[in-house]
Short mmCIF file of N, CA and C in Angstrom, two decimals:
data_model
loop_
_atom_site.label_atom_id
_atom_site.label_comp_id
_atom_site.label_asym_id
_atom_site.label_seq_id
_atom_site.Cartn_x
_atom_site.Cartn_y
_atom_site.Cartn_z
N GLY A 1 -97.71 61.94 15.10
CA GLY A 1 -99.00 62.72 16.05
C GLY A 1 -99.86 61.63 16.82
N ASP A 2 -99.75 60.46 16.46
CA ASP A 2 -100.51 59.23 17.49
C ASP A 2 -100.06 59.39 19.04
N ASN A 3 -101.12 58.92 19.78
CA ASN A 3 -100.66 58.45 20.90
C ASN A 3 -101.06 57.15 21.01
N LEU A 4 -100.03 56.43 21.86
CA LEU A 4 -100.03 54.89 22.36
C LEU A 4 -100.82 54.70 23.54
N LEU A 5 -101.80 53.81 23.66
CA LEU A 5 -102.40 53.58 25.14
C LEU A 5 -101.80 52.00 25.11
N ILE A 6 -101.52 51.85 26.17
CA ILE A 6 -101.15 50.01 26.85
C ILE A 6 -101.82 49.85 27.99
N LEU A 7 -102.89 49.09 27.37
CA LEU A 7 -103.85 49.07 28.77
C LEU A 7 -103.23 47.30 29.27
N VAL A 8 -103.09 46.85 30.51
CA VAL A 8 -102.64 45.67 31.22
C VAL A 8 -103.36 45.22 32.25
N ASP A 9 -104.56 44.57 31.99
CA ASP A 9 -105.60 44.44 32.79
C ASP A 9 -104.96 43.00 34.07
N GLN A 10 -105.64 42.88 35.04
CA GLN A 10 -104.99 42.01 35.90
C GLN A 10 -103.72 41.76 36.04
N PHE A 11 -103.29 43.10 36.16
CA PHE A 11 -101.73 43.28 36.34
C PHE A 11 -101.30 42.20 37.30
N GLU A 12 -102.06 42.07 38.55
CA GLU A 12 -101.56 41.19 39.98
C GLU A 12 -101.20 39.98 39.76
N GLU A 13 -101.48 39.09 38.26
CA GLU A 13 -101.12 37.88 37.83
C GLU A 13 -99.46 38.01 37.61
N LEU A 14 -99.13 39.15 37.07
CA LEU A 14 -97.75 39.21 37.21
C LEU A 14 -96.72 38.76 38.43
N PHE A 15 -97.20 39.37 39.55
CA PHE A 15 -96.59 38.58 40.65
C PHE A 15 -96.76 37.05 40.77
N ARG A 16 -97.72 36.39 40.50
CA ARG A 16 -97.97 35.10 40.90
C ARG A 16 -96.78 34.43 39.72
N PHE A 17 -96.55 35.15 38.18
CA PHE A 17 -95.74 34.61 37.17
C PHE A 17 -94.41 35.01 37.85
N SER A 18 -94.09 36.06 38.87
CA SER A 18 -92.64 36.12 38.82
C SER A 18 -92.62 35.23 40.11
N ASP A 19 -93.26 34.53 40.65
CA ASP A 19 -93.00 33.84 42.02
C ASP A 19 -92.77 32.31 40.97
N ILE A 20 -93.69 31.74 39.97
CA ILE A 20 -93.00 30.96 39.08
C ILE A 20 -91.66 30.90 38.40
N GLU A 21 -91.39 32.02 38.26
CA GLU A 21 -90.05 32.08 37.75
C GLU A 21 -88.93 32.10 38.47
N LYS A 22 -89.28 32.69 39.29
CA LYS A 22 -87.92 32.31 40.77
C LYS A 22 -87.50 30.88 40.89
N SER A 23 -88.07 30.11 40.15
CA SER A 23 -87.74 28.46 40.13
C SER A 23 -86.74 28.34 38.83
N LYS A 24 -86.73 29.35 38.03
CA LYS A 24 -85.99 29.04 36.56
C LYS A 24 -84.44 29.34 36.94
N GLN A 25 -83.57 28.03 36.21
CA GLN A 25 -82.22 28.12 36.54
C GLN A 25 -81.52 29.30 35.75
N ASP A 26 -81.88 29.95 34.45
CA ASP A 26 -81.11 30.71 33.84
C ASP A 26 -81.07 32.09 34.81
N GLY A 27 -81.63 32.79 35.45
CA GLY A 27 -81.80 33.77 36.24
C GLY A 27 -82.21 35.26 35.32
N PHE A 28 -82.97 34.92 34.14
CA PHE A 28 -83.41 35.86 33.67
C PHE A 28 -84.90 35.65 33.70
N SER A 29 -85.68 36.86 33.90
CA SER A 29 -86.99 36.97 34.82
C SER A 29 -87.47 38.16 33.63
N ASP A 30 -88.77 37.39 33.04
CA ASP A 30 -89.46 37.99 31.84
C ASP A 30 -90.43 38.97 32.47
N ALA A 31 -91.15 38.73 34.45
CA ALA A 31 -91.93 39.91 34.79
C ALA A 31 -90.60 41.07 35.14
N VAL A 32 -89.57 40.88 35.45
CA VAL A 32 -88.49 42.01 35.43
C VAL A 32 -88.38 42.94 34.17
N ALA A 33 -88.28 41.64 33.25
CA ALA A 33 -88.03 42.87 31.50
C ALA A 33 -89.50 43.39 31.40
N PHE A 34 -90.62 42.50 31.25
CA PHE A 34 -91.70 43.32 31.26
C PHE A 34 -92.02 44.84 31.76
N ILE A 35 -91.53 44.81 32.90
CA ILE A 35 -91.61 46.07 34.12
C ILE A 35 -90.55 47.11 33.40
N GLU A 36 -89.44 46.39 33.09
CA GLU A 36 -88.42 47.44 32.77
C GLU A 36 -88.63 48.33 30.96
N LEU A 37 -89.54 47.56 30.38
CA LEU A 37 -90.55 47.73 29.10
C LEU A 37 -91.52 48.71 29.60
N LEU A 38 -92.37 48.50 30.35
CA LEU A 38 -93.19 49.60 30.43
C LEU A 38 -92.61 50.73 31.29
N LEU A 39 -91.78 50.84 31.88
CA LEU A 39 -91.20 51.65 32.83
C LEU A 39 -90.08 52.34 31.37
N THR A 40 -89.32 52.08 30.74
CA THR A 40 -88.98 52.57 29.78
C THR A 40 -89.73 53.39 28.48
N ALA A 41 -90.59 52.90 28.07
CA ALA A 41 -91.80 53.25 27.32
C ALA A 41 -92.60 54.48 27.90
N SER A 42 -92.53 54.40 29.44
CA SER A 42 -93.33 55.62 29.73
C SER A 42 -92.14 57.09 30.39
N ARG A 43 -91.16 56.32 29.91
CA ARG A 43 -90.39 57.69 30.30
C ARG A 43 -89.45 58.44 28.97
N GLN A 44 -89.63 57.84 27.91
CA GLN A 44 -89.54 58.45 26.63
C GLN A 44 -90.00 59.39 26.12
N SER A 45 -89.94 60.12 25.21
CA SER A 45 -90.47 61.54 25.07
C SER A 45 -90.80 61.42 23.31
N ASP A 46 -90.09 60.64 22.48
CA ASP A 46 -90.36 60.78 21.02
C ASP A 46 -92.16 60.46 20.82
N VAL A 47 -92.49 59.24 21.53
CA VAL A 47 -93.93 58.93 21.24
C VAL A 47 -94.93 59.33 22.36
N PRO A 48 -95.51 60.09 22.41
CA PRO A 48 -96.46 59.89 23.73
C PRO A 48 -97.33 58.37 23.95
N VAL A 49 -96.62 58.16 25.09
CA VAL A 49 -97.24 56.60 25.61
C VAL A 49 -97.73 56.56 27.12
N TYR A 50 -99.13 55.88 27.09
CA TYR A 50 -99.92 56.13 28.26
C TYR A 50 -100.24 54.64 28.79
N ILE A 51 -99.91 54.59 29.92
CA ILE A 51 -99.84 53.04 30.32
C ILE A 51 -100.82 53.37 31.46
N VAL A 52 -101.82 52.15 31.77
CA VAL A 52 -102.90 51.85 32.25
C VAL A 52 -103.22 50.25 32.66
N PHE A 53 -102.52 50.42 33.93
CA PHE A 53 -103.00 48.96 34.34
C PHE A 53 -104.13 48.78 35.43
N THR A 54 -104.66 47.33 35.68
CA THR A 54 -105.62 47.53 36.54
C THR A 54 -104.97 46.49 37.54
N MET A 55 -105.65 46.31 38.70
CA MET A 55 -104.55 45.76 39.79
C MET A 55 -105.94 45.99 41.03
N ARG A 56 -105.67 44.69 41.81
CA ARG A 56 -106.48 44.66 43.23
C ARG A 56 -105.80 45.53 44.01
N SER A 57 -106.09 45.98 44.84
CA SER A 57 -105.54 47.35 45.61
C SER A 57 -104.60 46.41 46.71
N ASP A 58 -105.05 45.64 46.95
CA ASP A 58 -104.27 44.19 47.77
C ASP A 58 -102.68 43.90 47.73
N PHE A 59 -102.41 44.26 46.29
CA PHE A 59 -101.43 43.87 45.84
C PHE A 59 -100.31 45.14 45.41
N LEU A 60 -100.81 46.04 45.86
CA LEU A 60 -100.12 47.30 45.86
C LEU A 60 -98.34 47.20 46.31
N GLY A 61 -98.46 46.64 47.79
CA GLY A 61 -97.23 46.46 48.09
C GLY A 61 -96.20 45.41 47.35
N GLU A 62 -96.97 44.39 46.58
CA GLU A 62 -95.79 43.37 45.91
C GLU A 62 -95.32 44.18 44.89
N CYS A 63 -95.79 45.65 44.54
CA CYS A 63 -94.79 46.48 43.45
C CYS A 63 -93.90 47.02 43.63
N THR A 64 -93.23 46.89 45.15
CA THR A 64 -91.91 47.25 45.50
C THR A 64 -90.97 46.21 45.11
N ARG A 65 -91.29 44.76 44.49
CA ARG A 65 -90.47 44.10 44.20
C ARG A 65 -89.71 44.49 42.82
N PHE A 66 -89.99 45.45 42.20
CA PHE A 66 -89.33 46.14 41.37
C PHE A 66 -88.62 47.35 40.95
N LYS A 67 -87.77 47.54 40.96
CA LYS A 67 -86.87 49.07 40.99
C LYS A 67 -87.58 49.78 40.26
N GLY A 68 -87.68 50.99 40.79
CA GLY A 68 -88.32 52.58 40.11
C GLY A 68 -89.81 52.07 39.82
N PHE A 69 -90.32 50.55 39.96
CA PHE A 69 -92.10 50.75 39.74
C PHE A 69 -92.72 51.58 40.95
N PRO A 70 -92.67 51.46 41.95
CA PRO A 70 -93.19 52.10 42.38
C PRO A 70 -93.32 53.89 42.42
N GLU A 71 -92.30 54.37 42.20
CA GLU A 71 -92.06 55.55 42.29
C GLU A 71 -92.80 55.83 40.91
N ALA A 72 -92.81 55.17 39.75
CA ALA A 72 -93.88 55.52 38.69
C ALA A 72 -95.27 55.22 38.98
N ILE A 73 -95.78 54.37 40.21
CA ILE A 73 -97.12 54.28 40.11
C ILE A 73 -97.41 55.36 41.05
N ASN A 74 -96.38 56.10 41.92
CA ASN A 74 -96.62 56.95 42.78
C ASN A 74 -97.22 58.15 41.90
N ASP A 75 -96.32 58.31 40.78
CA ASP A 75 -96.61 59.58 39.79
C ASP A 75 -98.06 59.70 39.20
N GLY A 76 -98.78 58.59 39.01
CA GLY A 76 -99.99 58.82 38.44
C GLY A 76 -101.46 57.43 38.94
N HIS A 77 -101.38 57.34 40.00
CA HIS A 77 -102.37 56.17 40.27
C HIS A 77 -103.50 56.46 41.05
N TYR A 78 -104.70 55.63 40.37
CA TYR A 78 -106.09 56.49 40.74
C TYR A 78 -106.44 55.09 41.35
N LEU A 79 -107.29 55.34 42.61
CA LEU A 79 -107.90 54.15 43.44
C LEU A 79 -109.22 54.00 42.80
N VAL A 80 -109.85 52.90 42.29
CA VAL A 80 -111.43 52.72 42.38
C VAL A 80 -111.90 52.75 43.53
N PRO A 81 -113.13 53.59 43.88
CA PRO A 81 -113.67 53.05 44.92
C PRO A 81 -114.48 51.86 44.74
N ARG A 82 -114.69 51.52 46.16
CA ARG A 82 -115.83 50.21 46.06
C ARG A 82 -117.18 50.40 45.79
N MET A 83 -117.51 49.40 44.82
CA MET A 83 -118.85 49.59 44.32
C MET A 83 -120.00 49.56 45.43
N SER A 84 -121.18 50.52 45.65
CA SER A 84 -122.27 50.80 46.69
C SER A 84 -122.86 48.95 46.50
N ARG A 85 -123.98 49.12 47.14
CA ARG A 85 -124.79 48.09 46.88
C ARG A 85 -125.89 48.27 45.72
N GLU A 86 -126.03 49.61 45.22
CA GLU A 86 -127.30 49.81 44.16
C GLU A 86 -126.17 49.53 43.03
N GLN A 87 -124.86 49.85 42.67
CA GLN A 87 -124.18 49.93 41.90
C GLN A 87 -124.24 47.88 41.44
N ILE A 88 -124.26 47.53 42.45
CA ILE A 88 -124.12 45.86 42.52
C ILE A 88 -125.51 45.43 41.98
N ARG A 89 -126.26 46.01 42.24
CA ARG A 89 -127.78 45.54 42.00
C ARG A 89 -127.54 45.63 40.27
N GLU A 90 -127.15 46.82 40.02
CA GLU A 90 -127.39 47.11 38.37
C GLU A 90 -126.49 46.32 37.82
N VAL A 91 -125.21 45.73 38.36
CA VAL A 91 -124.27 44.50 37.54
C VAL A 91 -124.84 43.61 37.33
N ILE A 92 -126.00 43.20 38.65
CA ILE A 92 -126.78 41.69 38.46
C ILE A 92 -127.81 42.24 37.56
N GLU A 93 -129.04 42.98 37.44
CA GLU A 93 -129.86 43.19 37.00
C GLU A 93 -129.84 43.46 35.48
N GLY A 94 -128.54 44.26 35.02
CA GLY A 94 -128.60 45.05 33.88
C GLY A 94 -128.46 43.80 32.68
N PRO A 95 -127.38 42.63 32.83
CA PRO A 95 -127.32 41.92 31.70
C PRO A 95 -128.64 41.41 31.65
N VAL A 96 -129.02 40.86 32.85
CA VAL A 96 -130.10 40.10 32.61
C VAL A 96 -131.56 40.85 31.85
N LYS A 97 -131.46 42.00 31.65
CA LYS A 97 -132.05 42.83 30.98
C LYS A 97 -131.99 43.21 29.81
N VAL A 98 -130.90 43.18 29.22
CA VAL A 98 -130.14 43.06 27.95
C VAL A 98 -130.36 41.68 27.41
N GLY A 99 -130.26 41.03 28.32
CA GLY A 99 -130.69 38.99 27.53
C GLY A 99 -132.07 39.06 27.34
N GLY A 100 -132.75 40.26 27.80
CA GLY A 100 -134.24 39.94 27.47
C GLY A 100 -135.04 39.28 28.49
N ALA A 101 -134.78 38.86 29.87
CA ALA A 101 -135.05 37.86 30.69
C ALA A 101 -135.52 39.04 31.80
N GLU A 102 -136.01 38.42 32.95
CA GLU A 102 -136.10 39.00 34.32
C GLU A 102 -135.64 38.05 35.55
N ILE A 103 -135.14 38.92 36.35
CA ILE A 103 -134.97 38.51 37.69
C ILE A 103 -135.74 38.65 38.70
N TYR A 104 -135.87 38.07 39.51
CA TYR A 104 -136.87 38.20 41.17
C TYR A 104 -136.21 39.07 42.01
N ARG A 105 -136.76 40.13 42.23
CA ARG A 105 -136.02 40.88 43.48
C ARG A 105 -135.48 40.22 44.41
N THR A 106 -136.39 39.22 44.71
CA THR A 106 -135.55 38.03 46.43
C THR A 106 -134.49 37.73 45.78
N LEU A 107 -133.77 37.05 44.79
CA LEU A 107 -132.79 36.57 44.20
C LEU A 107 -131.68 37.69 44.26
N VAL A 108 -132.10 38.71 43.72
CA VAL A 108 -131.05 40.20 43.42
C VAL A 108 -130.63 40.22 44.98
N ASN A 109 -131.82 40.30 45.82
CA ASN A 109 -131.26 40.85 47.48
C ASN A 109 -130.67 39.53 48.12
N ARG A 110 -130.99 38.50 47.75
CA ARG A 110 -129.93 37.17 48.26
C ARG A 110 -128.45 37.35 47.58
N ILE A 111 -128.43 37.20 46.48
CA ILE A 111 -127.30 37.43 45.78
C ILE A 111 -126.67 38.50 46.47
N LEU A 112 -126.93 39.32 46.64
CA LEU A 112 -126.28 41.14 47.58
C LEU A 112 -125.83 40.76 48.65
N ASN A 113 -126.55 39.79 49.37
CA ASN A 113 -126.63 39.47 50.82
C ASN A 113 -125.03 38.82 51.05
N ASP A 114 -125.42 37.68 50.04
CA ASP A 114 -124.56 36.44 50.19
C ASP A 114 -123.04 37.21 49.90
N LEU A 115 -123.25 38.16 48.85
CA LEU A 115 -121.84 38.48 48.29
C LEU A 115 -121.27 39.70 49.73
N GLY A 116 -121.97 40.12 50.15
CA GLY A 116 -121.55 41.03 51.35
C GLY A 116 -120.72 42.51 51.16
N ASP A 117 -120.07 42.31 51.86
CA ASP A 117 -119.28 43.81 51.88
C ASP A 117 -117.52 43.86 50.91
N ASN A 118 -117.36 42.19 50.37
CA ASN A 118 -116.18 41.84 50.27
C ASN A 118 -116.02 42.51 48.83
N PRO A 119 -115.40 43.19 47.88
CA PRO A 119 -114.99 43.36 46.83
C PRO A 119 -114.23 42.46 46.13
N ASP A 120 -113.50 41.27 46.50
CA ASP A 120 -112.71 40.35 46.28
C ASP A 120 -113.52 39.48 45.37
N GLN A 121 -114.95 39.51 45.92
CA GLN A 121 -116.06 38.35 45.34
C GLN A 121 -116.58 38.51 43.90
N LEU A 122 -116.16 39.80 43.51
CA LEU A 122 -117.12 40.16 42.15
C LEU A 122 -116.64 39.04 41.32
N PRO A 123 -115.14 38.93 41.08
CA PRO A 123 -115.27 37.78 40.07
C PRO A 123 -116.08 36.31 40.09
N ILE A 124 -116.44 36.12 41.62
CA ILE A 124 -116.78 34.68 41.76
C ILE A 124 -118.42 35.10 41.52
N LEU A 125 -118.81 36.62 41.45
CA LEU A 125 -120.33 36.75 41.59
C LEU A 125 -120.57 36.68 39.97
N GLN A 126 -119.36 37.27 39.29
CA GLN A 126 -119.62 37.17 38.07
C GLN A 126 -119.92 35.87 37.05
N HIS A 127 -118.85 34.79 37.83
CA HIS A 127 -119.12 33.17 37.48
C HIS A 127 -120.34 32.85 38.02
N ALA A 128 -121.05 32.97 38.89
CA ALA A 128 -122.21 32.71 39.44
C ALA A 128 -123.52 33.26 38.50
N LEU A 129 -123.28 34.41 38.11
CA LEU A 129 -124.18 34.63 37.51
C LEU A 129 -124.42 34.23 35.88
N MET A 130 -123.22 33.86 35.69
CA MET A 130 -123.04 33.49 34.53
C MET A 130 -123.83 31.95 34.55
N ARG A 131 -123.04 31.07 35.44
CA ARG A 131 -123.92 29.72 35.67
C ARG A 131 -125.25 29.65 35.99
N VAL A 132 -126.06 30.97 36.55
CA VAL A 132 -127.37 31.02 36.92
C VAL A 132 -128.30 30.84 35.48
N TRP A 133 -127.53 31.88 34.78
CA TRP A 133 -128.01 32.26 33.52
C TRP A 133 -128.23 30.95 32.36
N ASP A 134 -127.10 30.44 31.96
CA ASP A 134 -126.99 28.99 31.59
C ASP A 134 -127.98 28.16 32.47
N TYR A 135 -128.18 27.70 32.86
CA TYR A 135 -129.14 26.80 34.13
C TYR A 135 -130.29 27.22 33.45
N TRP A 136 -130.73 28.33 33.81
CA TRP A 136 -132.20 29.14 33.86
C TRP A 136 -132.73 29.10 31.98
N ARG A 137 -131.40 29.08 31.36
CA ARG A 137 -131.51 28.99 29.81
C ARG A 137 -132.15 27.38 29.29
N VAL A 138 -131.28 26.46 30.19
CA VAL A 138 -131.56 25.00 29.43
C VAL A 138 -132.83 24.50 30.44
N GLN A 139 -132.91 24.71 31.41
CA GLN A 139 -133.89 24.08 32.54
C GLN A 139 -135.12 24.72 32.54
N SER A 140 -135.31 26.06 32.24
CA SER A 140 -136.84 26.77 32.13
C SER A 140 -137.01 27.21 30.53
N GLN A 141 -136.26 26.87 29.72
CA GLN A 141 -136.15 26.97 28.55
C GLN A 141 -136.62 28.59 28.42
N GLN A 142 -135.98 29.11 28.89
CA GLN A 142 -136.42 30.83 28.90
C GLN A 142 -137.32 31.30 29.26
N THR A 143 -138.18 30.60 29.83
CA THR A 143 -139.84 31.23 30.56
C THR A 143 -139.84 31.54 31.71
N GLY A 144 -140.17 32.58 32.36
CA GLY A 144 -140.20 32.71 33.29
C GLY A 144 -138.97 33.67 34.02
N PRO A 145 -138.82 34.06 35.53
CA PRO A 145 -137.77 35.11 35.90
C PRO A 145 -136.87 34.16 36.31
N LEU A 146 -135.27 34.51 36.26
CA LEU A 146 -134.60 33.52 36.88
C LEU A 146 -134.92 33.89 38.42
N ASP A 147 -134.86 32.72 39.22
CA ASP A 147 -135.09 32.37 40.55
C ASP A 147 -134.18 31.89 41.17
N ASN A 148 -134.69 31.68 42.70
CA ASN A 148 -133.65 31.28 43.71
C ASN A 148 -133.58 29.72 43.82
N GLU A 149 -134.60 29.09 43.18
CA GLU A 149 -134.14 27.37 42.35
C GLU A 149 -132.94 27.31 41.53
N HIS A 150 -132.71 28.66 40.43
CA HIS A 150 -132.12 28.35 40.02
C HIS A 150 -130.52 28.72 40.45
N TYR A 151 -130.49 29.42 41.38
CA TYR A 151 -129.32 30.11 42.22
C TYR A 151 -128.73 28.93 42.64
N GLU A 152 -129.96 28.22 43.31
CA GLU A 152 -129.72 27.23 44.66
C GLU A 152 -128.83 26.09 43.79
N ALA A 153 -129.36 25.61 42.21
CA ALA A 153 -128.88 24.49 41.81
C ALA A 153 -127.48 24.70 41.14
N ILE A 154 -127.06 25.92 40.69
CA ILE A 154 -125.49 26.16 40.71
C ILE A 154 -124.55 26.31 41.84
N GLY A 155 -125.24 26.05 43.00
CA GLY A 155 -124.32 25.98 44.45
C GLY A 155 -124.33 27.64 45.21
N THR A 156 -125.18 28.21 44.65
CA THR A 156 -125.04 29.33 45.21
C THR A 156 -123.72 30.46 45.16
N LEU A 157 -123.47 31.64 45.36
CA LEU A 157 -122.20 32.27 45.60
C LEU A 157 -120.95 31.30 46.02
N LYS A 158 -121.46 30.79 47.24
CA LYS A 158 -120.57 30.11 48.23
C LYS A 158 -119.73 28.88 47.03
N GLY A 159 -121.01 28.01 46.48
CA GLY A 159 -119.92 26.88 45.65
C GLY A 159 -120.36 26.80 44.46
N ALA A 160 -120.49 27.80 43.76
CA ALA A 160 -120.63 27.72 42.14
C ALA A 160 -119.48 27.46 41.47
N LEU A 161 -118.60 27.96 42.17
CA LEU A 161 -117.01 27.45 41.23
C LEU A 161 -116.74 26.15 41.52
N SER A 162 -116.74 25.55 42.82
CA SER A 162 -116.53 24.74 43.35
C SER A 162 -117.37 23.36 42.54
N GLN A 163 -118.73 23.49 42.40
CA GLN A 163 -119.33 22.85 41.70
C GLN A 163 -118.90 22.59 40.09
N HIS A 164 -118.83 23.92 40.08
CA HIS A 164 -118.40 23.90 38.34
C HIS A 164 -117.28 23.25 37.99
N ALA A 165 -116.21 23.25 38.47
CA ALA A 165 -114.77 22.65 38.66
C ALA A 165 -114.98 21.07 38.78
N GLU A 166 -116.05 20.57 39.72
CA GLU A 166 -116.27 19.57 39.75
C GLU A 166 -116.99 18.40 38.77
N GLU A 167 -117.72 19.22 37.78
CA GLU A 167 -118.51 18.89 36.98
C GLU A 167 -117.46 18.83 35.66
N ALA A 168 -116.72 19.95 35.78
CA ALA A 168 -115.63 19.54 34.63
C ALA A 168 -114.68 18.33 34.45
N TYR A 169 -114.07 18.14 35.77
CA TYR A 169 -113.28 17.06 36.11
C TYR A 169 -114.02 15.83 36.27
N SER A 170 -115.47 15.55 36.44
CA SER A 170 -116.26 14.46 36.06
C SER A 170 -116.05 14.15 34.72
N GLU A 171 -116.51 15.09 34.08
CA GLU A 171 -116.43 15.10 32.76
C GLU A 171 -115.16 13.81 31.99
N LEU A 172 -114.24 14.75 32.69
CA LEU A 172 -112.68 13.86 32.36
C LEU A 172 -112.85 12.39 33.00
N GLU A 173 -113.41 12.31 33.93
CA GLU A 173 -113.31 11.01 34.57
C GLU A 173 -113.62 9.86 33.09
N GLU A 174 -114.90 10.20 33.05
CA GLU A 174 -115.66 9.51 32.08
C GLU A 174 -115.48 9.47 30.88
N ASP A 175 -114.01 10.25 30.72
CA ASP A 175 -113.45 10.12 29.18
C ASP A 175 -112.39 9.18 29.39
N GLU A 176 -112.14 8.84 30.63
CA GLU A 176 -110.88 7.81 31.00
C GLU A 176 -109.74 8.08 30.21
N ASN A 177 -109.45 9.25 29.59
CA ASN A 177 -108.19 9.67 28.92
C ASN A 177 -107.04 9.73 30.18
N GLN A 178 -106.29 9.45 30.23
CA GLN A 178 -105.24 9.80 31.31
C GLN A 178 -104.29 10.97 31.24
N THR A 179 -103.97 11.24 29.42
CA THR A 179 -103.72 12.78 29.27
C THR A 179 -104.71 13.94 29.41
N SER A 180 -105.57 13.45 29.41
CA SER A 180 -106.47 14.60 29.66
C SER A 180 -107.05 15.03 30.95
N GLN A 181 -106.75 13.93 31.80
CA GLN A 181 -106.67 14.12 33.43
C GLN A 181 -105.71 14.72 34.04
N ASN A 182 -104.32 14.49 33.65
CA ASN A 182 -103.32 14.91 33.88
C ASN A 182 -103.13 16.60 33.72
N LEU A 183 -103.62 16.83 32.48
CA LEU A 183 -103.73 18.34 31.93
C LEU A 183 -104.91 19.12 32.49
N CYS A 184 -106.08 18.43 33.11
CA CYS A 184 -106.97 19.29 34.11
C CYS A 184 -106.34 19.27 35.40
N LYS A 185 -105.53 17.97 35.82
CA LYS A 185 -105.33 18.54 37.19
C LYS A 185 -104.05 19.63 37.29
N ALA A 186 -103.17 19.61 36.15
CA ALA A 186 -102.28 20.59 36.12
C ALA A 186 -103.02 22.11 35.95
N ILE A 187 -103.82 22.35 35.04
CA ILE A 187 -104.61 23.13 35.23
C ILE A 187 -105.37 23.98 36.28
N PHE A 188 -106.15 22.99 36.88
CA PHE A 188 -106.70 23.35 38.34
C PHE A 188 -105.39 23.61 39.67
N LYS A 189 -104.23 23.07 39.29
CA LYS A 189 -103.35 23.55 40.09
C LYS A 189 -102.81 24.81 39.94
N THR A 190 -102.58 25.27 38.71
CA THR A 190 -101.94 26.67 38.60
C THR A 190 -103.42 27.48 38.75
N LEU A 191 -104.42 27.28 39.05
CA LEU A 191 -105.52 28.19 39.08
C LEU A 191 -105.82 28.41 41.05
N THR A 192 -105.03 27.99 41.26
CA THR A 192 -105.34 28.00 42.87
C THR A 192 -103.96 28.21 44.04
N ASP A 193 -104.18 29.09 44.69
CA ASP A 193 -102.98 29.39 45.66
C ASP A 193 -102.76 28.76 47.00
N ARG A 194 -101.86 28.41 47.42
CA ARG A 194 -101.48 27.66 48.61
C ARG A 194 -101.57 29.06 49.81
#
């Protein structure tokens, strides 16, 4: 009498994984096997199984790589509309309020302007906001609102990720441990696309 819900977040990572698998010698694809398991689970009728996955819309075309998968998607897809400027404002201000702090309206507007109309920037926004919060907590001893100076110190939306990566790598260089440096280099390479 139970229902089973399978939630797969950031499904688009499967396509990157699939590209890496193409170089394998044995011809077995974990990505194809995973898709087959999902399709088989959705088709069976013994136990009610509901499958939900989230994926950026610019990856929809990649689904054609897998036999039967586009047809399954067509049976029940839902595209989430873009967030409005006001909704993004809530995304910025809400966590600050929950954390018991304040953020200047001028900073919120600056971040919104820096973000523009690009929905692909939401993960970058999340990272930058986390960095602003952490910087504000340490530098301002949690007094006064979050302000432009905190945002600029972390590199703004444009440079926050690069600055954070450089800081992490600099810490390893000081460590002088070649294994750590090689591991860091490998991790950074897997995080980037050419």
